[in-house]
Amino acid sequence: MAEAVVDLDAVAHNTRLLAGLAAPRAETMAVVKADAFGHGVLPVARTVLAAGATWLGVTSIAEARRLRDAGITAPVLAWLYGTGDDFAWAVRHDVDLSVSTPQHLEAMAPGAAVHLKVDTGLTRNGVAWSDWPSLVARAADLERRGALMVRGIWSHLAAADDPGNPSVALQLERFSDALAIAAKAGLEPPLRHLANSAGIVDVPASHYDMVRAGLALYGVEPIEGVVAGLRRAMTLRARAVNVKRVPPGTGVSYLHQYVTDRDTTMVLVPAGYADGVPRQLSNRGAVAIGDRRCPIAGRVAMDQFVVDAGDLSVALGDEIVLFGPGDGAEPTVEEWAAWAGTNPHEILTGIGARVPRTYTSVR
Ligand SMILES: Cc1ncc(COP(=O)(O)O)c(C=O)c1O
């Protein structure tokens, strides 16, 4: 009964802004993994492509399949899978594949277009630094024999959202060394890419030939305190399904962890942790009813939570904004993340499958 309203104009604005920062040197990949960070992959993919993104980035081959099944023909890169995945499908459907281990390179289907991922310091995915020289030598050999095509070399930043973090300069240096090692082996692919959202905003040296925009596309500023001018795309809203006046001393929700201290109005919101409202928001978070912020009273349950509306006049069916753009009284997704002790990515991707996504666009 909650609804996630996605402002596609905001997504388009953010895409244009980010692509503008990258241009003219670099093109822009829109990272639409995890159902476009919970916003709905197909409407978002169509919007970003119309607004200037030229590539789409996903994790799994199944996510790439969803794009191709919907008739989206733009270049796609997929980057997370085991060695036994259906690489032949990817080749048949023009989906580029990341290679992060020597074993993946050997498992690639004939004709694959690959982006070799080097671990420059994140220590997550990517070819281990010690394996890089032999991997690029082998990839160059396979390319010479026509077995595959190396279209890209790439890596991922660990801490570009933390300006001044020394890891950024070290990763830039490593990436440059990795490119030199590859060039010596005969590989100078057209797409070198390193920057995520924070890199796009704050580290021009990371832009290379393509940038990969994730969080910022959805309107969350990637660096705290730095305003790039993004617009938050998702509003999570619901309607009051029960309203009751209660006296002081009333215990609210499971275990009565909230007890009223006055006559007040309790409003029931039909969204719970199954919908992505973190339980950590119990007795901690807030929502907006009209132009007022109202605290969450007591435990967030699986399907519902209660809000203390004080003396605000609330009727059954009134709109409640759980989080949104932050133009009015509503909390932002960043505030929700702070209350829940997590990041905005987890809040956005955690919005449950039973919450319908609806779309607004004035175009
Ligand atoms: C490999 C890779 N590149 C780019 C991104 C986009 O990162 P951000 O959301 O910080 O822009 C992600 C997302 O986590 C990623 O996994």
mmCIF file of C-alpha atoms and ligand atoms in Angstrom:
data_model
loop_
_atom_site.group_PDB
_atom_site.id
_atom_site.type_symbol
_atom_site.label_atom_id
_atom_site.label_comp_id
_atom_site.label_asym_id
_atom_site.label_seq_id
_atom_site.Cartn_x
_atom_site.Cartn_y
_atom_site.Cartn_z
ATOM 1 C CA MET A 1 0.000 0.000 0.000
ATOM 2 C CA ALA A 2 3.023 2.208 -0.021
ATOM 3 C CA GLU A 3 4.024 3.563 -3.397
ATOM 4 C CA ALA A 4 7.415 4.623 -4.745
ATOM 5 C CA VAL A 5 6.942 7.514 -7.124
ATOM 6 C CA VAL A 6 9.919 7.978 -9.406
ATOM 7 C CA ASP A 7 10.478 11.365 -11.009
ATOM 8 C CA LEU A 8 11.959 10.516 -14.389
ATOM 9 C CA ASP A 9 12.592 14.188 -15.093
ATOM 10 C CA ALA A 10 14.913 14.196 -12.087
ATOM 11 C CA VAL A 11 16.701 11.122 -13.465
ATOM 12 C CA ALA A 12 17.033 12.859 -16.839
ATOM 13 C CA HIS A 13 18.320 16.044 -15.179
ATOM 14 C CA ASN A 14 20.886 14.079 -13.177
ATOM 15 C CA THR A 15 22.027 12.189 -16.267
ATOM 16 C CA ARG A 16 22.526 15.403 -18.228
ATOM 17 C CA LEU A 17 24.393 16.995 -15.340
ATOM 18 C CA LEU A 18 26.748 14.029 -14.870
ATOM 19 C CA ALA A 19 27.272 13.466 -18.588
ATOM 20 C CA GLY A 20 28.043 17.176 -18.850
ATOM 21 C CA LEU A 21 30.775 16.846 -16.240
ATOM 22 C CA ALA A 22 32.286 13.920 -18.123
ATOM 23 C CA ALA A 23 32.014 15.392 -21.619
ATOM 24 C CA PRO A 24 33.544 15.924 -24.035
ATOM 25 C CA ARG A 25 36.355 13.534 -23.141
ATOM 26 C CA ALA A 26 34.344 10.750 -21.542
ATOM 27 C CA GLU A 27 31.044 9.071 -22.262
ATOM 28 C CA THR A 28 28.668 8.044 -19.505
ATOM 29 C CA MET A 29 27.597 4.619 -18.370
ATOM 30 C CA ALA A 30 24.414 4.621 -16.301
ATOM 31 C CA VAL A 31 24.626 1.960 -13.612
ATOM 32 C CA VAL A 32 21.161 0.395 -13.556
ATOM 33 C CA LYS A 33 21.940 -2.724 -11.546
ATOM 34 C CA ALA A 34 19.627 -3.871 -8.748
ATOM 35 C CA ASP A 35 16.544 -2.708 -10.653
ATOM 36 C CA ALA A 36 18.128 0.710 -11.141
ATOM 37 C CA PHE A 37 18.848 1.061 -7.423
ATOM 38 C CA GLY A 38 15.226 0.143 -6.744
ATOM 39 C CA HIS A 39 13.740 2.719 -9.134
ATOM 40 C CA GLY A 40 12.689 0.266 -11.861
ATOM 41 C CA VAL A 41 15.217 -0.671 -14.489
ATOM 42 C CA LEU A 42 13.293 -0.281 -17.739
ATOM 43 C CA PRO A 43 11.840 3.224 -17.306
ATOM 44 C CA VAL A 44 15.147 4.395 -15.867
ATOM 45 C CA ALA A 45 17.204 2.807 -18.659
ATOM 46 C CA ARG A 46 15.064 4.445 -21.332
ATOM 47 C CA THR A 47 15.265 7.790 -19.555
ATOM 48 C CA VAL A 48 19.036 7.832 -19.086
ATOM 49 C CA LEU A 49 19.670 6.795 -22.676
ATOM 50 C CA ALA A 50 17.442 9.612 -23.922
ATOM 51 C CA ALA A 51 19.268 12.046 -21.623
ATOM 52 C CA GLY A 52 22.824 11.360 -22.755
ATOM 53 C CA ALA A 53 24.065 8.116 -21.232
ATOM 54 C CA THR A 54 25.550 5.861 -23.907
ATOM 55 C CA TRP A 55 26.149 2.683 -21.881
ATOM 56 C CA LEU A 56 24.248 0.716 -19.257
ATOM 57 C CA GLY A 57 26.015 -1.135 -16.449
ATOM 58 C CA VAL A 58 24.600 -4.133 -14.607
ATOM 59 C CA THR A 59 25.985 -6.825 -12.373
ATOM 60 C CA SER A 60 24.594 -10.130 -13.590
ATOM 61 C CA ILE A 61 23.940 -11.538 -17.026
ATOM 62 C CA ALA A 62 20.301 -12.010 -15.900
ATOM 63 C CA GLU A 63 20.068 -8.242 -15.429
ATOM 64 C CA ALA A 64 21.482 -7.710 -18.914
ATOM 65 C CA ARG A 65 18.938 -10.178 -20.262
ATOM 66 C CA ARG A 66 16.116 -8.106 -18.812
ATOM 67 C CA LEU A 67 17.303 -5.096 -20.795
ATOM 68 C CA ARG A 68 17.677 -7.015 -24.039
ATOM 69 C CA ASP A 69 14.318 -8.796 -23.583
ATOM 70 C CA ALA A 70 12.716 -5.355 -23.348
ATOM 71 C CA GLY A 71 14.242 -4.369 -26.674
ATOM 72 C CA ILE A 72 16.944 -2.064 -25.309
ATOM 73 C CA THR A 73 19.826 -2.255 -27.764
ATOM 74 C CA ALA A 74 22.282 0.190 -26.148
ATOM 75 C CA PRO A 75 25.729 -1.082 -25.162
ATOM 76 C CA VAL A 76 25.630 -3.016 -21.889
ATOM 77 C CA LEU A 77 28.411 -4.203 -19.592
ATOM 78 C CA ALA A 78 27.809 -6.950 -17.006
ATOM 79 C CA TRP A 79 30.402 -7.554 -14.314
ATOM 80 C CA LEU A 80 29.602 -10.112 -11.655
ATOM 81 C CA TYR A 81 29.205 -13.864 -12.202
ATOM 82 C CA GLY A 82 30.925 -17.183 -11.828
ATOM 83 C CA THR A 83 32.869 -18.858 -14.574
ATOM 84 C CA GLY A 84 29.972 -21.117 -15.550
ATOM 85 C CA ASP A 85 27.476 -18.440 -16.597
ATOM 86 C CA ASP A 86 25.915 -18.225 -20.029
ATOM 87 C CA PHE A 87 28.585 -16.194 -21.775
ATOM 88 C CA ALA A 88 27.414 -17.426 -25.183
ATOM 89 C CA TRP A 89 24.067 -15.711 -24.585
ATOM 90 C CA ALA A 90 25.918 -12.486 -23.790
ATOM 91 C CA VAL A 91 27.918 -12.736 -27.020
ATOM 92 C CA ARG A 92 24.779 -13.407 -29.078
ATOM 93 C CA HIS A 93 23.102 -10.356 -27.534
ATOM 94 C CA ASP A 94 26.038 -7.944 -27.705
ATOM 95 C CA VAL A 95 26.508 -7.729 -23.956
ATOM 96 C CA ASP A 96 30.076 -6.909 -22.945
ATOM 97 C CA LEU A 97 31.566 -8.959 -20.137
ATOM 98 C CA SER A 98 33.969 -8.032 -17.406
ATOM 99 C CA VAL A 99 36.916 -10.308 -16.715
ATOM 100 C CA SER A 100 38.146 -10.342 -13.132
ATOM 101 C CA THR A 101 40.117 -13.577 -12.885
ATOM 102 C CA PRO A 102 42.356 -15.568 -15.265
ATOM 103 C CA GLN A 103 39.746 -18.345 -15.056
ATOM 104 C CA HIS A 104 37.042 -16.017 -16.351
ATOM 105 C CA LEU A 105 39.231 -15.109 -19.293
ATOM 106 C CA GLU A 106 39.608 -18.779 -20.233
ATOM 107 C CA ALA A 107 35.856 -19.363 -19.804
ATOM 108 C CA MET A 108 34.797 -16.579 -22.177
ATOM 109 C CA ALA A 109 32.737 -17.688 -25.144
ATOM 110 C CA PRO A 110 34.249 -17.190 -28.609
ATOM 111 C CA GLY A 111 33.609 -13.674 -29.830
ATOM 112 C CA ALA A 112 33.153 -12.105 -26.397
ATOM 113 C CA ALA A 113 33.820 -8.378 -26.005
ATOM 114 C CA VAL A 114 35.531 -8.018 -22.668
ATOM 115 C CA HIS A 115 36.566 -5.313 -20.223
ATOM 116 C CA LEU A 116 39.511 -6.441 -18.146
ATOM 117 C CA LYS A 117 39.042 -5.344 -14.553
ATOM 118 C CA VAL A 118 42.145 -4.691 -12.526
ATOM 119 C CA ASP A 119 42.124 -4.454 -8.755
ATOM 120 C CA THR A 120 43.846 -1.121 -8.109
ATOM 121 C CA GLY A 121 43.219 -1.107 -4.385
ATOM 122 C CA LEU A 122 39.572 -1.724 -3.577
ATOM 123 C CA THR A 123 40.408 -5.355 -2.886
ATOM 124 C CA ARG A 124 37.043 -6.589 -4.000
ATOM 125 C CA ASN A 125 36.599 -7.802 -7.556
ATOM 126 C CA GLY A 126 39.157 -7.345 -10.308
ATOM 127 C CA VAL A 127 42.274 -9.192 -11.344
ATOM 128 C CA ALA A 128 44.839 -9.353 -8.549
ATOM 129 C CA TRP A 129 47.731 -6.985 -9.234
ATOM 130 C CA SER A 130 50.210 -9.862 -9.309
ATOM 131 C CA ASP A 131 48.160 -11.607 -12.044
ATOM 132 C CA TRP A 132 47.706 -8.503 -14.195
ATOM 133 C CA PRO A 133 50.801 -8.821 -16.458
ATOM 134 C CA SER A 134 50.098 -12.458 -17.317
ATOM 135 C CA LEU A 135 46.384 -11.789 -17.753
ATOM 136 C CA VAL A 136 46.887 -8.961 -20.236
ATOM 137 C CA ALA A 137 49.474 -11.043 -22.100
ATOM 138 C CA ARG A 138 46.992 -13.897 -22.410
ATOM 139 C CA ALA A 139 44.140 -11.546 -23.384
ATOM 140 C CA ALA A 140 46.312 -9.964 -26.074
ATOM 141 C CA ASP A 141 47.139 -13.420 -27.379
ATOM 142 C CA LEU A 142 43.471 -14.429 -27.484
ATOM 143 C CA GLU A 143 42.604 -11.179 -29.230
ATOM 144 C CA ARG A 144 45.304 -11.691 -31.851
ATOM 145 C CA ARG A 145 43.848 -15.110 -32.556
ATOM 146 C CA GLY A 146 40.370 -13.635 -32.931
ATOM 147 C CA ALA A 147 38.956 -15.482 -29.931
ATOM 148 C CA LEU A 148 37.734 -12.326 -28.208
ATOM 149 C CA MET A 149 37.919 -8.574 -28.328
ATOM 150 C CA VAL A 150 39.273 -6.428 -25.499
ATOM 151 C CA ARG A 151 37.087 -3.326 -25.506
ATOM 152 C CA GLY A 152 37.908 -1.964 -22.092
ATOM 153 C CA ILE A 153 40.195 -1.858 -19.093
ATOM 154 C CA TRP A 154 38.646 -0.765 -15.867
ATOM 155 C CA SER A 155 38.730 -0.587 -12.112
ATOM 156 C CA HIS A 156 36.626 0.737 -9.244
ATOM 157 C CA LEU A 157 37.450 3.413 -6.664
ATOM 158 C CA ALA A 158 37.311 2.688 -2.942
ATOM 159 C CA ALA A 159 36.897 6.130 -1.417
ATOM 160 C CA ALA A 160 36.275 8.923 -3.913
ATOM 161 C CA ASP A 161 33.372 10.006 -1.705
ATOM 162 C CA ASP A 162 35.924 10.904 0.964
ATOM 163 C CA PRO A 163 37.824 13.885 -0.509
ATOM 164 C CA GLY A 164 41.498 13.761 0.316
ATOM 165 C CA ASN A 165 41.481 10.046 1.058
ATOM 166 C CA PRO A 166 44.984 8.946 -0.018
ATOM 167 C CA SER A 167 43.625 5.785 -1.647
ATOM 168 C CA VAL A 168 42.283 7.840 -4.566
ATOM 169 C CA ALA A 169 45.719 9.055 -5.705
ATOM 170 C CA LEU A 170 47.157 5.579 -5.191
ATOM 171 C CA GLN A 171 44.416 3.993 -7.294
ATOM 172 C CA LEU A 172 44.870 6.584 -10.042
ATOM 173 C CA GLU A 173 48.568 5.744 -10.136
ATOM 174 C CA ARG A 174 47.931 2.009 -10.160
ATOM 175 C CA PHE A 175 45.361 2.348 -12.923
ATOM 176 C CA SER A 176 47.792 4.310 -15.028
ATOM 177 C CA ASP A 177 50.464 1.632 -14.402
ATOM 178 C CA ALA A 178 47.951 -1.093 -15.315
ATOM 179 C CA LEU A 179 47.226 0.662 -18.616
ATOM 180 C CA ALA A 180 50.947 0.934 -19.349
ATOM 181 C CA ILE A 181 51.460 -2.773 -18.646
ATOM 182 C CA ALA A 182 48.541 -3.616 -20.929
ATOM 183 C CA ALA A 183 49.862 -1.324 -23.665
ATOM 184 C CA LYS A 184 53.227 -3.087 -23.509
ATOM 185 C CA ALA A 185 51.384 -6.350 -24.037
ATOM 186 C CA GLY A 186 49.708 -4.828 -27.095
ATOM 187 C CA LEU A 187 46.370 -3.859 -25.553
ATOM 188 C CA GLU A 188 45.159 -0.285 -25.907
ATOM 189 C CA PRO A 189 41.389 -0.660 -25.804
ATOM 190 C CA PRO A 190 39.122 2.317 -26.499
ATOM 191 C CA LEU A 191 37.310 2.314 -23.145
ATOM 192 C CA ARG A 192 39.310 2.939 -19.993
ATOM 193 C CA HIS A 193 36.983 3.550 -17.053
ATOM 194 C CA LEU A 194 37.410 4.143 -13.353
ATOM 195 C CA ALA A 195 35.101 6.879 -12.026
ATOM 196 C CA ASN A 196 31.961 6.279 -9.995
ATOM 197 C CA SER A 197 29.569 9.085 -8.998
ATOM 198 C CA ALA A 198 31.979 10.678 -6.545
ATOM 199 C CA GLY A 199 34.807 10.390 -9.061
ATOM 200 C CA ILE A 200 32.679 12.146 -11.672
ATOM 201 C CA VAL A 201 32.000 15.047 -9.312
ATOM 202 C CA ASP A 202 35.361 15.348 -7.591
ATOM 203 C CA VAL A 203 38.135 13.522 -9.453
ATOM 204 C CA PRO A 204 38.377 14.642 -13.098
ATOM 205 C CA ALA A 205 41.576 12.612 -13.500
ATOM 206 C CA SER A 206 39.492 9.478 -13.052
ATOM 207 C CA HIS A 207 37.193 10.199 -15.998
ATOM 208 C CA TYR A 208 39.282 8.621 -18.786
ATOM 209 C CA ASP A 209 37.051 7.476 -21.690
ATOM 210 C CA MET A 210 33.915 6.632 -19.730
ATOM 211 C CA VAL A 211 32.454 7.294 -16.282
ATOM 212 C CA ARG A 212 30.041 5.031 -14.406
ATOM 213 C CA ALA A 213 27.266 6.863 -12.618
ATOM 214 C CA GLY A 214 25.211 5.018 -10.021
ATOM 215 C CA LEU A 215 23.908 6.743 -6.918
ATOM 216 C CA ALA A 216 24.117 10.251 -8.363
ATOM 217 C CA LEU A 217 21.777 9.314 -11.206
ATOM 218 C CA TYR A 218 19.098 8.795 -8.616
ATOM 219 C CA GLY A 219 19.725 12.219 -7.141
ATOM 220 C CA VAL A 220 21.792 11.557 -4.054
ATOM 221 C CA GLU A 221 24.826 13.814 -3.785
ATOM 222 C CA PRO A 222 27.759 11.390 -3.642
ATOM 223 C CA ILE A 223 29.971 13.586 -1.444
ATOM 224 C CA GLU A 224 28.586 14.896 1.804
ATOM 225 C CA GLY A 225 28.664 18.678 1.838
ATOM 226 C CA VAL A 226 29.355 19.044 -1.893
ATOM 227 C CA VAL A 227 26.343 20.218 -3.883
ATOM 228 C CA ALA A 228 26.553 19.207 -7.521
ATOM 229 C CA GLY A 229 22.913 20.118 -8.151
ATOM 230 C CA LEU A 230 21.321 16.674 -8.350
ATOM 231 C CA ARG A 231 17.614 16.039 -7.778
ATOM 232 C CA ARG A 232 16.373 13.088 -5.731
ATOM 233 C CA ALA A 233 14.193 10.913 -7.915
ATOM 234 C CA MET A 234 12.251 8.711 -5.510
ATOM 235 C CA THR A 235 9.407 9.649 -3.205
ATOM 236 C CA LEU A 236 8.086 6.895 -0.939
ATOM 237 C CA ARG A 237 4.569 7.640 0.138
ATOM 238 C CA ALA A 238 1.504 5.963 1.638
ATOM 239 C CA ARG A 239 -1.924 6.879 2.934
ATOM 240 C CA ALA A 240 -3.177 6.790 6.511
ATOM 241 C CA VAL A 241 -5.156 3.606 7.077
ATOM 242 C CA ASN A 242 -6.108 4.212 10.712
ATOM 243 C CA VAL A 243 -6.249 7.346 12.831
ATOM 244 C CA LYS A 244 -7.027 7.325 16.545
ATOM 245 C CA ARG A 245 -6.865 9.701 19.450
ATOM 246 C CA VAL A 246 -5.222 8.166 22.535
ATOM 247 C CA PRO A 247 -4.692 9.379 26.112
ATOM 248 C CA PRO A 248 -1.377 9.834 27.934
ATOM 249 C CA GLY A 249 0.253 6.601 29.074
ATOM 250 C CA THR A 250 -0.768 4.614 25.984
ATOM 251 C CA GLY A 251 1.761 2.004 24.891
ATOM 252 C CA VAL A 252 2.273 1.861 21.125
ATOM 253 C CA SER A 253 3.209 -1.075 18.867
ATOM 254 C CA TYR A 254 5.086 -4.261 19.856
ATOM 255 C CA LEU A 255 6.546 -4.278 23.376
ATOM 256 C CA HIS A 256 5.135 -0.808 23.975
ATOM 257 C CA GLN A 257 8.512 0.787 23.416
ATOM 258 C CA TYR A 258 6.753 4.114 22.883
ATOM 259 C CA VAL A 259 4.389 5.448 25.537
ATOM 260 C CA THR A 260 2.419 8.628 24.954
ATOM 261 C CA ASP A 261 2.902 11.513 27.384
ATOM 262 C CA ARG A 262 -0.201 13.486 26.362
ATOM 263 C CA ASP A 263 -3.436 13.255 24.450
ATOM 264 C CA THR A 264 -2.276 12.690 20.915
ATOM 265 C CA THR A 265 -3.215 11.298 17.520
ATOM 266 C CA MET A 266 -1.778 8.003 16.294
ATOM 267 C CA VAL A 267 -1.663 7.464 12.545
ATOM 268 C CA LEU A 268 -1.116 4.036 11.044
ATOM 269 C CA VAL A 269 1.081 3.838 7.941
ATOM 270 C CA PRO A 270 0.725 0.683 5.798
ATOM 271 C CA ALA A 271 4.429 0.059 5.161
ATOM 272 C CA GLY A 272 6.870 -1.987 7.182
ATOM 273 C CA TYR A 273 10.189 -3.686 6.979
ATOM 274 C CA ALA A 274 8.890 -6.027 4.278
ATOM 275 C CA ASP A 275 8.530 -2.875 2.197
ATOM 276 C CA GLY A 276 11.969 -1.555 3.049
ATOM 277 C CA VAL A 277 11.213 0.574 6.091
ATOM 278 C CA PRO A 278 14.174 -0.370 8.285
ATOM 279 C CA ARG A 279 13.346 -1.631 11.759
ATOM 280 C CA GLN A 280 16.091 0.669 13.007
ATOM 281 C CA LEU A 281 13.700 3.549 12.367
ATOM 282 C CA SER A 282 11.613 2.341 15.327
ATOM 283 C CA ASN A 283 11.266 5.252 17.772
ATOM 284 C CA ARG A 284 13.844 7.083 15.690
ATOM 285 C CA GLY A 285 12.719 8.022 12.211
ATOM 286 C CA ALA A 286 10.101 10.461 11.034
ATOM 287 C CA VAL A 287 7.755 11.068 8.120
ATOM 288 C CA ALA A 288 5.883 14.085 6.798
ATOM 289 C CA ILE A 289 2.161 14.622 7.034
ATOM 290 C CA GLY A 290 1.414 17.779 5.116
ATOM 291 C CA ASP A 291 4.013 20.325 6.130
ATOM 292 C CA ARG A 292 4.756 18.681 9.487
ATOM 293 C CA ARG A 293 7.337 16.132 10.463
ATOM 294 C CA CYS A 294 5.951 13.467 12.739
ATOM 295 C CA PRO A 295 8.028 10.900 14.622
ATOM 296 C CA ILE A 296 7.687 7.158 14.197
ATOM 297 C CA ALA A 297 6.185 5.855 17.429
ATOM 298 C CA GLY A 298 7.417 2.475 18.636
ATOM 299 C CA ARG A 299 8.459 -0.552 16.651
ATOM 300 C CA VAL A 300 8.286 -0.708 12.881
ATOM 301 C CA ALA A 301 6.488 -3.986 12.090
ATOM 302 C CA MET A 302 6.607 -6.096 8.950
ATOM 303 C CA ASP A 303 3.757 -4.321 7.192
ATOM 304 C CA GLN A 304 3.010 -1.193 9.176
ATOM 305 C CA PHE A 305 4.170 1.420 11.637
ATOM 306 C CA VAL A 306 2.597 4.121 13.746
ATOM 307 C CA VAL A 307 3.280 7.838 13.683
ATOM 308 C CA ASP A 308 2.620 10.299 16.500
ATOM 309 C CA ALA A 309 0.845 13.193 14.800
ATOM 310 C CA GLY A 310 0.290 15.194 17.987
ATOM 311 C CA ASP A 311 -2.633 17.551 17.518
ATOM 312 C CA LEU A 312 -2.370 17.606 13.753
ATOM 313 C CA SER A 313 -5.692 17.052 12.060
ATOM 314 C CA VAL A 314 -5.319 13.832 10.060
ATOM 315 C CA ALA A 315 -8.042 11.939 8.202
ATOM 316 C CA LEU A 316 -8.115 8.394 6.911
ATOM 317 C CA GLY A 317 -6.579 8.428 3.447
ATOM 318 C CA ASP A 318 -4.362 11.458 4.021
ATOM 319 C CA GLU A 319 -1.015 11.280 2.266
ATOM 320 C CA ILE A 320 2.099 10.513 4.269
ATOM 321 C CA VAL A 321 5.497 11.079 2.700
ATOM 322 C CA LEU A 322 8.053 8.667 4.110
ATOM 323 C CA PHE A 323 10.955 10.199 2.216
ATOM 324 C CA GLY A 324 11.298 12.324 -0.864
ATOM 325 C CA PRO A 325 13.163 15.110 -2.617
ATOM 326 C CA GLY A 326 13.554 17.186 0.540
ATOM 327 C CA ASP A 327 11.776 20.244 -0.846
ATOM 328 C CA GLY A 328 9.203 20.256 1.939
ATOM 329 C CA ALA A 329 8.921 18.759 5.417
ATOM 330 C CA GLU A 330 9.647 15.206 4.259
ATOM 331 C CA PRO A 331 12.865 13.470 5.237
ATOM 332 C CA THR A 332 15.372 12.623 2.551
ATOM 333 C CA VAL A 333 16.716 9.170 1.820
ATOM 334 C CA GLU A 334 20.010 10.328 3.336
ATOM 335 C CA GLU A 335 18.212 11.057 6.620
ATOM 336 C CA TRP A 336 16.615 7.629 6.535
ATOM 337 C CA ALA A 337 20.034 6.109 5.927
ATOM 338 C CA ALA A 338 21.518 8.003 8.882
ATOM 339 C CA TRP A 339 18.697 6.877 11.161
ATOM 340 C CA ALA A 340 19.131 3.299 10.027
ATOM 341 C CA GLY A 341 22.923 3.378 10.276
ATOM 342 C CA THR A 342 23.375 2.561 6.606
ATOM 343 C CA ASN A 343 23.861 4.277 3.256
ATOM 344 C CA PRO A 344 21.209 5.644 0.873
ATOM 345 C CA HIS A 345 21.994 2.830 -1.569
ATOM 346 C CA GLU A 346 20.716 0.241 0.903
ATOM 347 C CA ILE A 347 17.523 2.180 1.601
ATOM 348 C CA LEU A 348 16.775 2.638 -2.125
ATOM 349 C CA THR A 349 17.564 -0.927 -3.150
ATOM 350 C CA GLY A 350 15.718 -2.238 -0.101
ATOM 351 C CA ILE A 351 12.326 -0.875 -1.111
ATOM 352 C CA GLY A 352 10.316 -4.074 -1.264
ATOM 353 C CA ALA A 353 9.060 -5.858 -4.331
ATOM 354 C CA ARG A 354 5.442 -5.393 -3.308
ATOM 355 C CA VAL A 355 5.761 -1.601 -3.383
ATOM 356 C CA PRO A 356 4.548 -0.481 -6.807
ATOM 357 C CA ARG A 357 6.757 1.933 -8.692
ATOM 358 C CA THR A 358 4.927 4.682 -10.510
ATOM 359 C CA TYR A 359 6.473 7.283 -12.733
ATOM 360 C CA THR A 360 6.068 10.978 -13.223
ATOM 361 C CA SER A 361 7.467 12.996 -16.041
ATOM 362 C CA VAL A 362 6.259 16.225 -17.503
ATOM 363 C CA ARG A 363 7.754 15.376 -20.872
HETATM 364 C C1 LIG B 1 31.583 -1.527 -10.584
HETATM 365 C C2 LIG B 1 30.734 -0.355 -10.256
HETATM 366 N N1 LIG B 1 30.896 0.789 -10.942
HETATM 367 C C3 LIG B 1 30.173 1.884 -10.670
HETATM 368 C C4 LIG B 1 29.211 1.864 -9.675
HETATM 369 C C5 LIG B 1 28.464 3.119 -9.365
HETATM 370 O O1 LIG B 1 28.905 3.616 -8.144
HETATM 371 P P1 LIG B 1 28.215 4.894 -7.513
HETATM 372 O O2 LIG B 1 26.874 4.446 -7.066
HETATM 373 O O3 LIG B 1 29.106 5.279 -6.381
HETATM 374 O O4 LIG B 1 28.154 5.889 -8.595
HETATM 375 C C6 LIG B 1 28.999 0.699 -8.958
HETATM 376 C C7 LIG B 1 27.989 0.676 -7.903
HETATM 377 O O5 LIG B 1 28.179 0.334 -6.779
HETATM 378 C C8 LIG B 1 29.787 -0.448 -9.239
HETATM 379 O O6 LIG B 1 29.632 -1.593 -8.571
#
